[in-house]
Short mmCIF file of C-alpha atoms and ligand atoms in Angstrom, two decimals:
data_model
loop_
_atom_site.label_atom_id
_atom_site.label_comp_id
_atom_site.label_asym_id
_atom_site.label_seq_id
_atom_site.Cartn_x
_atom_site.Cartn_y
_atom_site.Cartn_z
CA UNK A 1 -11.70 4.47 27.49
CA UNK A 2 -9.56 3.78 30.62
CA UNK A 3 -9.23 -0.09 30.39
CA UNK A 4 -6.04 -1.45 28.94
CA UNK A 5 -6.66 -3.38 25.50
CA UNK A 6 -4.35 -6.03 23.98
CA UNK A 7 -4.71 -7.54 20.32
CA UNK A 8 -4.33 -11.02 19.23
CA UNK A 9 -3.93 -11.30 15.49
CA UNK A 10 -4.57 -14.71 14.27
CA UNK A 11 -2.55 -15.34 11.05
CA UNK A 12 -1.73 -19.27 11.28
CA UNK A 13 -4.04 -20.20 8.50
CA UNK A 14 -2.21 -21.90 5.52
CA UNK A 15 -3.31 -19.17 3.07
CA UNK A 16 -3.27 -22.00 0.46
CA UNK A 17 -5.63 -20.19 -2.08
CA UNK A 18 -3.05 -17.47 -2.53
CA UNK A 19 -0.61 -19.98 -4.10
CA UNK A 20 2.48 -17.87 -2.71
CA UNK A 21 5.77 -18.32 -1.15
CA UNK A 22 4.98 -14.83 0.83
CA UNK A 23 2.99 -15.23 3.73
CA UNK A 24 -0.68 -14.10 3.10
CA UNK A 25 -0.67 -11.31 5.66
CA UNK A 26 2.41 -9.91 3.97
CA UNK A 27 0.66 -9.35 0.58
CA UNK A 28 0.48 -5.71 0.04
CA UNK A 29 -2.33 -3.53 -0.53
CA UNK A 30 -1.66 0.15 -1.60
CA UNK A 31 1.97 -0.81 -1.23
CA UNK A 32 1.92 -1.94 2.24
CA UNK A 33 1.38 -5.39 3.77
CA UNK A 34 -2.05 -6.13 4.95
CA UNK A 35 -1.00 -6.86 8.33
CA UNK A 36 0.55 -3.36 8.50
CA UNK A 37 -2.74 -1.90 7.72
CA UNK A 38 -4.33 -3.74 10.64
CA UNK A 39 -1.40 -3.14 13.08
CA UNK A 40 -1.57 0.62 12.32
CA UNK A 41 -5.09 0.57 13.46
CA UNK A 42 -4.40 -1.39 16.42
CA UNK A 43 -1.62 1.00 17.23
CA UNK A 44 -3.89 3.82 16.75
CA UNK A 45 -6.53 2.28 19.19
CA UNK A 46 -3.60 2.30 21.84
CA UNK A 47 -3.11 -1.37 22.39
CA UNK A 48 -0.74 -1.95 24.89
CA UNK A 49 0.22 -5.69 23.93
CA UNK A 50 -0.03 -6.91 20.40
CA UNK A 51 0.57 -10.63 19.74
CA UNK A 52 0.56 -12.21 15.94
CA UNK A 53 -0.08 -15.96 15.79
CA UNK A 54 1.46 -17.63 12.80
CA UNK A 55 2.04 -21.03 11.51
CA UNK A 56 4.81 -21.17 9.04
CA UNK A 57 6.61 -18.10 7.70
CA UNK A 58 7.42 -16.45 11.06
CA UNK A 59 10.64 -14.74 9.71
CA UNK A 60 8.74 -12.94 7.13
CA UNK A 61 6.40 -11.42 9.94
CA UNK A 62 8.33 -10.82 12.60
CA UNK A 63 10.23 -7.65 11.68
CA UNK A 64 6.97 -5.98 10.87
CA UNK A 65 5.30 -7.05 14.01
CA UNK A 66 8.35 -6.11 15.98
CA UNK A 67 8.41 -2.49 14.45
CA UNK A 68 4.85 -2.20 15.87
CA UNK A 69 6.16 -3.27 19.29
CA UNK A 70 4.31 -6.43 19.01
CA UNK A 71 5.52 -10.16 19.40
CA UNK A 72 5.12 -13.12 17.18
CA UNK A 73 4.05 -16.72 18.51
CA UNK A 74 3.96 -19.90 16.51
CA UNK A 75 0.89 -22.30 16.55
CA UNK A 76 1.93 -25.56 15.20
CA UNK A 77 -0.07 -27.52 14.34
CA UNK A 78 -3.09 -25.44 13.45
CA UNK A 79 -6.00 -26.83 15.49
CA UNK A 80 -8.39 -24.27 15.24
CA UNK A 81 -9.06 -20.76 16.09
CA UNK A 82 -9.29 -21.23 19.90
CA UNK A 83 -6.22 -23.23 19.82
CA UNK A 84 -4.53 -20.37 17.97
CA UNK A 85 -5.72 -17.74 20.45
CA UNK A 86 -4.46 -19.90 23.46
CA UNK A 87 -0.85 -19.81 21.93
CA UNK A 88 -0.79 -16.09 22.83
CA UNK A 89 -1.47 -16.66 26.63
CA UNK A 90 2.10 -17.01 27.65
CA UNK A 91 3.12 -13.95 25.77
CA UNK A 92 0.54 -11.98 27.32
CA UNK A 93 1.62 -13.03 30.56
CA UNK A 94 -0.35 -11.41 33.50
CA UNK A 95 -2.16 -8.84 31.09
CA UNK A 96 -5.48 -8.00 32.78
CA UNK A 97 -7.20 -5.94 30.45
CA UNK A 98 -9.57 -6.45 27.36
CA UNK A 99 -8.49 -8.58 24.32
CA UNK A 100 -9.48 -7.87 20.83
CA UNK A 101 -8.96 -11.01 18.54
CA UNK A 102 -8.42 -10.01 15.18
CA UNK A 103 -7.74 -11.73 11.91
CA UNK A 104 -4.45 -10.81 9.89
CA UNK A 105 -6.39 -11.52 6.48
CA UNK A 106 -9.10 -9.01 7.64
CA UNK A 107 -6.95 -5.91 7.84
CA UNK A 108 -9.64 -3.20 7.30
CA UNK A 109 -11.77 -3.64 10.42
CA UNK A 110 -11.98 0.16 11.40
CA UNK A 111 -10.78 1.80 14.55
CA UNK A 112 -14.43 2.84 15.07
CA UNK A 113 -15.46 -0.88 15.07
CA UNK A 114 -12.73 -1.74 17.46
CA UNK A 115 -13.88 0.93 19.78
CA UNK A 116 -17.35 -0.31 19.58
CA UNK A 117 -16.11 -3.77 20.63
CA UNK A 118 -14.40 -2.27 23.57
CA UNK A 119 -17.11 -0.08 24.48
CA UNK A 120 -19.97 -2.86 24.22
CA UNK A 121 -17.59 -5.29 26.38
CA UNK A 122 -17.41 -2.51 28.98
CA UNK A 123 -21.25 -1.78 28.84
CA UNK A 124 -23.33 -1.96 31.96
CA UNK A 125 -24.85 -5.64 31.43
CA UNK A 126 -21.07 -6.74 31.08
CA UNK A 127 -21.16 -9.48 28.24
CA UNK A 128 -18.61 -12.26 28.50
CA UNK A 129 -17.65 -11.65 24.73
CA UNK A 130 -18.57 -9.17 22.01
CA UNK A 131 -18.81 -10.86 18.67
CA UNK A 132 -18.57 -8.72 15.32
CA UNK A 133 -20.99 -9.99 12.75
CA UNK A 134 -22.31 -9.08 9.50
CA UNK A 135 -25.04 -10.03 7.05
CA UNK A 136 -22.96 -10.47 3.56
CA UNK A 137 -25.25 -10.88 0.70
CA UNK A 138 -23.60 -14.48 -0.03
CA UNK A 139 -23.33 -15.90 3.54
CA UNK A 140 -21.31 -18.89 2.27
CA UNK A 141 -19.85 -21.19 4.85
CA UNK A 142 -19.53 -18.60 7.48
CA UNK A 143 -20.35 -19.61 11.05
CA UNK A 144 -23.97 -18.54 11.96
CA UNK A 145 -25.05 -16.67 14.66
CA UNK A 146 -28.62 -16.80 16.41
CA UNK A 147 -29.11 -13.65 18.29
CA UNK A 148 -32.11 -11.80 19.80
CA UNK A 149 -33.22 -8.30 18.63
CA UNK A 150 -31.23 -6.64 21.51
CA UNK A 151 -27.88 -8.37 20.27
CA UNK A 152 -27.77 -11.24 23.00
CA UNK A 153 -26.29 -14.30 21.53
CA UNK A 154 -28.46 -17.40 21.96
CA UNK A 155 -26.16 -19.72 19.89
CA UNK A 156 -22.98 -19.89 17.55
CA UNK A 157 -22.55 -22.39 15.08
CA UNK A 158 -20.06 -23.40 12.55
CA UNK A 159 -21.46 -24.05 9.14
CA UNK A 160 -20.23 -27.62 9.02
CA UNK A 161 -21.99 -28.36 12.33
CA UNK A 162 -25.32 -26.31 11.41
CA UNK A 163 -28.67 -27.65 10.69
CA UNK A 164 -30.40 -26.70 7.56
CA UNK A 165 -32.53 -24.13 9.63
CA UNK A 166 -29.37 -22.70 11.14
CA UNK A 167 -27.72 -22.37 7.68
CA UNK A 168 -30.59 -20.23 6.52
CA UNK A 169 -29.66 -17.63 9.32
CA UNK A 170 -28.06 -14.68 7.71
CA UNK A 171 -26.30 -13.22 10.70
CA UNK A 172 -22.65 -14.25 10.12
CA UNK A 173 -19.73 -14.47 12.46
CA UNK A 174 -16.82 -12.36 11.27
CA UNK A 175 -14.46 -14.07 13.70
CA UNK A 176 -13.42 -10.96 15.52
CA UNK A 177 -14.32 -10.92 19.07
CA UNK A 178 -13.70 -8.98 22.23
CA UNK A 179 -13.09 -10.78 25.63
CA UNK A 180 -11.50 -9.65 29.09
CA UNK A 181 -8.43 -11.57 29.41
CA UNK A 182 -9.28 -13.25 32.60
CA UNK A 183 -12.58 -14.72 30.95
CA UNK A 184 -10.51 -15.55 27.87
CA UNK A 185 -8.10 -17.82 29.27
CA UNK A 186 -10.49 -19.76 31.77
CA UNK A 187 -12.89 -20.44 28.93
CA UNK A 188 -10.39 -21.36 26.26
CA UNK A 189 -9.03 -23.99 28.52
CA UNK A 190 -12.62 -25.69 28.51
CA UNK A 191 -13.05 -25.57 24.64
CA UNK A 192 -12.89 -29.03 23.20
CA UNK A 193 -12.82 -30.31 19.74
CA UNK A 194 -15.79 -32.59 19.38
CA UNK A 195 -17.37 -31.25 16.19
CA UNK A 196 -17.46 -31.77 12.56
CA UNK A 197 -14.00 -30.44 11.72
CA UNK A 198 -12.33 -31.71 15.01
CA UNK A 199 -11.20 -28.15 15.63
CA UNK A 200 -10.94 -26.02 18.62
CA UNK A 201 -13.46 -23.34 17.92
CA UNK A 202 -13.15 -19.99 19.27
CA UNK A 203 -17.00 -19.34 19.09
CA UNK A 204 -17.42 -22.20 21.55
CA UNK A 205 -16.53 -20.05 24.27
CA UNK A 206 -19.41 -18.11 24.00
CA UNK A 207 -21.49 -21.46 24.19
CA UNK A 208 -19.64 -22.56 27.32
CA UNK A 209 -20.30 -19.11 29.07
CA UNK A 210 -23.98 -19.22 27.89
CA UNK A 211 -24.33 -22.74 29.58
CA UNK A 212 -23.54 -21.02 32.88
CA UNK A 213 -25.99 -18.09 32.21
CA UNK A 214 -23.43 -15.60 31.05
CA UNK A 215 -24.39 -13.70 28.01
CA UNK A 216 -22.53 -12.56 25.00
CA UNK A 217 -23.54 -9.70 22.52
CA UNK A 218 -23.15 -9.24 18.88
CA UNK A 219 -22.33 -6.00 17.10
CA UNK A 220 -23.01 -5.50 13.42
CA UNK A 221 -20.84 -4.00 10.94
CA UNK A 222 -20.79 -3.56 7.07
CA UNK A 223 -19.74 -6.99 5.44
CA UNK A 224 -17.28 -5.37 3.33
CA UNK A 225 -15.24 -4.24 6.46
CA UNK A 226 -14.84 -7.78 7.54
CA UNK A 227 -14.36 -9.57 4.22
CA UNK A 228 -11.29 -11.81 4.66
CA UNK A 229 -8.57 -12.06 1.87
CA UNK A 230 -8.04 -15.57 0.87
CA UNK A 231 -7.15 -15.45 -2.85
CA UNK A 232 -5.22 -12.91 -5.10
CA UNK A 233 -8.66 -11.88 -6.68
CA UNK A 234 -10.00 -11.02 -3.08
CA UNK A 235 -6.67 -9.27 -2.65
CA UNK A 236 -7.26 -7.22 -5.90
CA UNK A 237 -10.74 -6.29 -4.54
CA UNK A 238 -9.67 -5.10 -1.42
CA UNK A 239 -7.09 -3.03 -3.18
CA UNK A 240 -9.81 -1.57 -5.36
CA UNK A 241 -12.01 -0.79 -2.26
CA UNK A 242 -9.08 0.83 -0.37
CA UNK A 243 -8.30 3.07 -3.54
CA UNK A 244 -12.03 3.95 -3.77
CA UNK A 245 -11.64 5.05 -0.20
CA UNK A 246 -8.63 7.01 -0.60
CA UNK A 247 -10.00 8.82 -3.69
CA UNK A 248 -12.87 10.03 -1.76
CA UNK A 249 -10.58 11.15 0.96
CA UNK A 250 -8.22 13.01 -1.31
CA UNK A 251 -11.36 14.87 -2.89
CA UNK A 252 -12.72 15.67 0.49
CA UNK A 253 -9.39 17.20 1.38
CA UNK A 254 -9.47 19.51 -1.45
CA UNK A 255 -7.53 17.66 -4.31
CA UNK A 256 -9.20 17.78 -7.55
CA UNK A 257 -9.22 14.27 -9.40
CA UNK A 258 -10.37 14.60 -12.80
CA UNK A 259 -11.01 10.90 -13.17
CA UNK A 260 -10.57 9.55 -9.84
CA UNK A 261 -11.02 5.83 -10.66
CA UNK A 262 -8.03 5.99 -12.83
CA UNK A 263 -5.69 7.50 -10.05
CA UNK A 264 -3.79 4.99 -7.77
CA UNK A 265 -2.48 6.03 -4.30
CA UNK A 266 0.08 4.49 -2.00
CA UNK A 267 -0.59 4.16 1.75
CA UNK A 268 1.42 7.11 2.54
CA UNK A 269 0.56 9.65 -0.28
CA UNK A 270 0.44 12.96 0.97
CA UNK A 271 -1.22 15.60 -1.28
CA UNK A 272 -1.81 19.41 -0.32
CA UNK A 273 -5.13 21.12 -1.51
CA UNK A 274 -5.97 22.66 -4.54
CA UNK A 275 -3.53 20.30 -6.11
CA UNK A 276 -4.93 18.95 -9.58
CA UNK A 277 -4.49 15.30 -10.84
CA UNK A 278 -5.34 14.48 -14.20
CA UNK A 279 -6.14 10.86 -15.50
CA UNK A 280 -4.06 7.63 -15.17
CA UNK A 281 -1.49 8.78 -12.43
CA UNK A 282 0.00 6.19 -10.28
CA UNK A 283 1.46 6.90 -6.86
CA UNK A 284 4.20 4.49 -5.40
CA UNK A 285 5.16 4.90 -1.76
CA UNK A 286 6.91 7.88 -0.41
CA UNK A 287 5.32 10.98 -2.14
CA UNK A 288 4.55 14.19 -0.88
CA UNK A 289 2.94 16.83 -2.75
CA UNK A 290 2.40 20.42 -1.59
CA UNK A 291 -0.60 22.71 -2.30
CA UNK A 292 -1.50 23.66 -5.57
CA UNK A 293 0.75 21.55 -7.86
CA UNK A 294 -0.38 19.99 -10.97
CA UNK A 295 0.13 16.35 -11.83
CA UNK A 296 -0.70 15.69 -15.52
CA UNK A 297 -2.01 12.49 -17.24
CA UNK A 298 0.02 9.17 -17.28
CA UNK A 299 2.64 10.14 -14.65
CA UNK A 300 4.18 7.61 -12.39
CA UNK A 301 5.50 8.85 -9.27
CA UNK A 302 7.25 7.44 -6.14
CA UNK A 303 9.79 8.50 -3.38
CA UNK A 304 9.36 12.16 -4.49
CA UNK A 305 8.41 15.68 -3.16
CA UNK A 306 6.68 18.31 -5.38
CA UNK A 307 6.60 21.85 -4.30
CA UNK A 308 3.82 24.32 -4.73
CA UNK A 309 2.91 25.39 -8.40
CA UNK A 310 4.94 22.85 -9.76
CA UNK A 311 3.85 20.94 -12.94
CA UNK A 312 4.80 17.20 -13.46
CA UNK A 313 3.75 15.44 -16.77
CA UNK A 314 2.16 14.43 -18.96
CA UNK A 315 4.30 11.18 -18.87
CA UNK A 316 6.66 12.08 -16.28
CA UNK A 317 8.45 9.51 -14.12
CA UNK A 318 9.85 10.53 -10.73
CA UNK A 319 11.78 8.19 -8.92
CA UNK A 320 12.98 7.95 -5.30
CA UNK A 321 14.88 11.19 -4.28
CA UNK A 322 13.21 13.34 -7.02
CA UNK A 323 12.58 16.81 -5.36
CA UNK A 324 10.74 19.16 -7.74
CA UNK A 325 10.72 22.86 -6.61
CA UNK A 326 8.22 25.35 -6.41
CA UNK A 327 6.95 26.16 -9.94
CA UNK A 328 9.43 23.78 -11.53
CA UNK A 329 8.25 21.67 -14.45
CA UNK A 330 8.91 18.07 -15.38
CA UNK A 331 7.33 17.44 -18.80
CA UNK A 332 6.57 14.49 -21.04
CA UNK A 333 9.08 11.47 -21.15
CA UNK A 334 11.35 12.91 -18.62
CA UNK A 335 12.73 10.65 -15.88
CA UNK A 336 14.07 12.16 -12.40
CA UNK A 337 15.91 10.03 -9.77
CA UNK A 338 17.57 11.53 -6.96
CA UNK A 339 17.65 14.90 -8.18
CA UNK A 340 16.37 18.12 -7.10
CA UNK A 341 15.02 20.88 -9.42
CA UNK A 342 15.16 24.43 -8.04
CA UNK A 343 12.50 26.85 -8.01
CA UNK A 344 11.17 27.59 -11.59
CA UNK A 345 13.68 25.21 -13.07
CA UNK A 346 12.52 23.17 -16.22
CA UNK A 347 12.94 19.93 -17.81
CA UNK A 348 10.15 19.91 -20.21
CA UNK A 349 10.89 17.14 -22.80
CA UNK A 350 12.62 13.72 -23.01
CA UNK A 351 15.51 14.08 -20.45
CA UNK A 352 17.17 11.69 -17.72
CA UNK A 353 18.27 13.61 -14.78
CA UNK A 354 19.86 11.36 -12.14
CA UNK A 355 22.03 12.21 -8.84
CA UNK A 356 21.78 15.69 -9.88
CA UNK A 357 21.09 19.10 -8.49
CA UNK A 358 19.52 21.54 -10.89
CA UNK A 359 19.40 25.16 -9.72
CA UNK A 360 16.69 27.58 -9.73
CA UNK A 361 15.46 28.86 -13.29
CA UNK A 362 17.79 26.44 -15.05
CA UNK A 363 16.47 25.06 -18.34
CA UNK A 364 17.26 21.61 -19.29
CA UNK A 365 16.82 21.08 -23.05
CA UNK A 366 14.89 18.07 -24.70
CA UNK A 367 16.86 15.04 -24.75
CA UNK A 368 19.34 15.92 -22.08
CA UNK A 369 20.72 13.28 -20.49
CA UNK A 370 22.83 13.13 -17.32
CA UNK A 371 25.37 10.24 -17.64
CA UNK A 372 25.58 9.23 -13.87
CA UNK A 373 26.62 5.53 -14.17
CA UNK A 374 29.70 3.99 -15.48
CA UNK A 375 28.56 0.44 -14.93
CA UNK A 376 30.17 0.34 -11.41
CA UNK A 377 29.63 3.68 -9.32
CA UNK A 378 27.27 6.61 -9.75
CA UNK A 379 28.37 10.22 -10.04
CA UNK A 380 26.69 13.65 -9.28
CA UNK A 381 25.98 16.53 -11.74
CA UNK A 382 25.37 20.25 -10.66
CA UNK A 383 23.67 22.52 -12.75
CA UNK A 384 23.83 26.17 -11.52
CA UNK A 385 21.08 28.56 -11.28
CA UNK A 386 19.89 30.05 -14.54
CA UNK A 387 22.02 27.63 -16.52
CA UNK A 388 20.71 26.70 -20.08
CA UNK A 389 21.54 23.03 -21.41
CA UNK A 390 20.98 22.77 -25.04
CA UNK A 391 19.05 19.86 -26.34
CA UNK A 392 20.28 16.56 -26.74
CA UNK A 393 23.26 17.19 -24.49
CA UNK A 394 25.16 14.45 -22.47
CA UNK A 395 26.32 15.60 -19.26
CA UNK A 396 28.89 13.11 -18.22
CA UNK A 397 29.08 12.93 -14.29
CA UNK A 398 30.89 14.02 -12.10
CA UNK A 399 30.36 17.32 -13.76
CA UNK A 400 29.51 20.88 -12.75
CA UNK A 401 27.81 23.50 -15.04
CA UNK A 402 28.20 26.98 -13.46
CA UNK A 403 25.46 29.51 -12.98
CA UNK A 404 24.27 31.15 -16.07
CA UNK A 405 26.38 29.00 -18.30
CA UNK A 406 24.85 27.92 -21.84
CA UNK A 407 25.68 24.36 -23.12
CA UNK A 408 25.50 24.31 -27.16
CA UNK A 409 22.99 21.51 -28.13
CA UNK A 410 24.34 18.06 -28.92
CA UNK A 411 27.18 18.76 -26.56
CA UNK A 412 29.11 15.93 -24.71
CA UNK A 413 30.17 17.72 -21.65
CA UNK A 414 32.95 15.93 -19.64
CA UNK A 415 34.80 18.88 -18.00
CA UNK A 416 33.24 21.46 -15.52
CA UNK A 417 31.92 24.56 -17.39
CA UNK A 418 32.64 27.91 -15.87
CA UNK A 419 29.78 30.25 -14.76
CA UNK A 420 28.24 32.33 -17.82
CA UNK A 421 30.53 30.42 -20.08
CA UNK A 422 29.41 28.77 -23.37
CA UNK A 423 30.58 25.20 -23.68
CA UNK A 424 30.65 23.53 -27.12
CA UNK A 425 31.58 19.97 -26.95
CA UNK A 426 30.56 18.65 -30.43
CA UNK A 427 31.99 18.32 -33.95
CA UNK A 428 32.40 21.70 -35.67
CA UNK A 429 30.26 22.59 -38.54
CA UNK A 430 31.97 23.56 -41.86
CA UNK A 431 30.39 24.45 -45.20
CA UNK A 432 31.65 23.39 -48.55
CA UNK A 433 30.08 25.97 -51.28
CA UNK A 434 28.22 24.23 -54.14
CA UNK A 435 29.34 20.61 -53.04
CA UNK A 436 25.83 19.17 -53.00
CA UNK A 437 24.92 20.38 -56.53
CA UNK A 438 28.33 19.15 -58.02
CA UNK A 439 27.61 15.84 -56.05
CA UNK A 440 24.20 15.57 -57.62
CA UNK A 441 25.30 16.36 -61.13
CA UNK A 442 28.36 13.92 -60.98
CA UNK A 443 25.98 11.01 -59.72
CA UNK A 444 23.24 11.66 -62.31
CA UNK A 445 25.79 11.55 -64.98
CA UNK A 446 27.44 8.25 -63.82
CA UNK A 447 23.91 6.64 -63.57
CA UNK A 448 22.87 7.60 -67.29
CA UNK A 449 26.10 6.10 -68.53
CA UNK A 450 25.43 2.78 -66.83
CA UNK A 451 21.97 3.11 -68.85
CA UNK A 452 20.06 3.08 -65.84
C1 LIG B 501 -13.87 -18.91 11.16
C2 LIG B 501 -14.94 -18.92 12.16
C3 LIG B 501 -16.23 -18.91 11.67
C4 LIG B 501 -16.32 -17.32 10.90
C5 LIG B 501 -15.13 -17.38 9.98
C6 LIG B 501 -15.12 -15.97 9.45
C7 LIG B 501 -14.28 -20.61 13.87
C8 LIG B 501 -14.30 -21.91 14.34
N1 LIG B 501 -14.76 -20.14 12.90
O1 LIG B 501 -13.94 -19.75 10.27
O2 LIG B 501 -17.26 -18.72 12.58
O3 LIG B 501 -17.55 -17.46 10.18
O4 LIG B 501 -13.81 -17.59 10.47
O5 LIG B 501 -14.09 -15.85 8.37
O6 LIG B 501 -13.62 -19.69 14.60
N2 LIG B 501 -6.44 -19.66 12.03
C9 LIG B 501 -5.26 -19.81 13.03
N3 LIG B 501 -5.27 -20.87 13.58
C10 LIG B 501 -5.95 -21.97 13.02
C11 LIG B 501 -7.15 -21.60 12.34
C12 LIG B 501 -7.43 -20.36 11.85
O7 LIG B 501 -4.49 -18.92 13.05
O8 LIG B 501 -5.70 -22.91 13.64
C13 LIG B 501 -6.61 -18.29 11.63
C14 LIG B 501 -6.55 -18.10 10.12
O9 LIG B 501 -5.24 -17.65 9.84
C15 LIG B 501 -7.59 -16.90 9.81
C16 LIG B 501 -8.72 -16.94 10.95
O10 LIG B 501 -8.06 -17.83 12.00
O11 LIG B 501 -7.00 -15.43 9.98
C17 LIG B 501 -9.92 -17.68 10.53
O12 LIG B 501 -9.42 -18.89 9.88
P1 LIG B 501 -10.27 -19.59 8.55
O13 LIG B 501 -9.95 -21.09 8.51
O14 LIG B 501 -10.11 -18.66 7.72
O15 LIG B 501 -11.72 -19.42 9.23
P2 LIG B 501 -12.72 -20.76 9.85
O16 LIG B 501 -12.20 -21.20 10.96
O17 LIG B 501 -13.17 -21.50 8.70
CA1 LIG B 502 -10.68 -16.91 6.09
#
């Protein structure tokens, strides 16, 4: 494809049904705003210009759009889809290539569909516009399209303006369209608002061109691909669909999912082949897992990297900055934040490791806590290679446990421990011979004297 492409993304609708202070297109799916999903595909297509049309909420949308090299323009008031597209004209300046018109609330239109739009627009019969359509099971109030078997469009009509016969048509306008820039601006200038909604309809452009004998073409896609998101319920449905696709992708990539429907990915989760993921695992953003790791059931993992052969869970929580080394183990009810576990290190039960560096082969006993926070600042804990931390120890940071050192169970360690030393920081144990027997005898006598 040699022609230049620009994308105009419409997002000026009020999004009333979301009942949200957050702009509709900023609501996340797989931890990423829906608009970012769409812009990522647009960027992959190689669009050379991106303009997003918003009504209110510009400030919420602008940083994201700019991160994709695009610009935001405001449509106020919102007088319809044709009017919305016109708002992008100045920003596109003299752009002379093909323009794709997309919807911010329809973020999962595929790269393949965008390429088909492009290809169809550039085909030998040179249609004015390429309209993306589908045949949803419930055609609701979508605009209807009357098309010939070869895809030539005879009529586009909004539901509000349609006759009973037209409403019975099952080919629905998705709203997405491709038009050459020169045609787009010339035709849009001629679109009026003499219709049931008193809005400037984008599909009218097709009818204006048709009246002059210039044809437009329809391409059909799966209705799920172009289903818009207008409510929290539809947002959840798209999340579920995204997760289903991602699970299939993971398995196709060689990751074993024991109960795929219970594993929740983030948009950027990376997992190497031969990794096994048990049931009910949730990935937040920023997770990288190498090959051949095992993530056991009920673990919550975000911002973490996990090396080959490592075992995490069941019931582990890895927070941002967790780096789990090769063959290391993080077991049940262990929380790791901003901490590195070296090769083969183990924290198998009931621990908190924060702002810590744990050397290779170290063993962190059950219930060990790194006390990294004094209510104001955070402090580091370093545990040397091969060190052994006895159960229920509190390591009060900043503190360093030397290589090969042993910390006695139940210690509260406040000073650095030299390499290979034993640290005991707890009350000493004394024995008073026979004390318990004497105590029981004395108490029993006292009780019987009282007649009880
Ligand atoms: C539009 C189409 C309809 C199609 C339907 C698919 C028109 C006239 N109708 O319906 O044929 O079946 O989409 O969902 O084009 N928007 C603006 N500014 C506006 C109005 C809308 O930016 O003034 C944006 C919205 O944010 C949304 C998109 O355009 O992303 C579609 O708007 P919406 O109101 O949902 O669709 P309709 O106009 O009813
Ligand atoms: Ca809509």
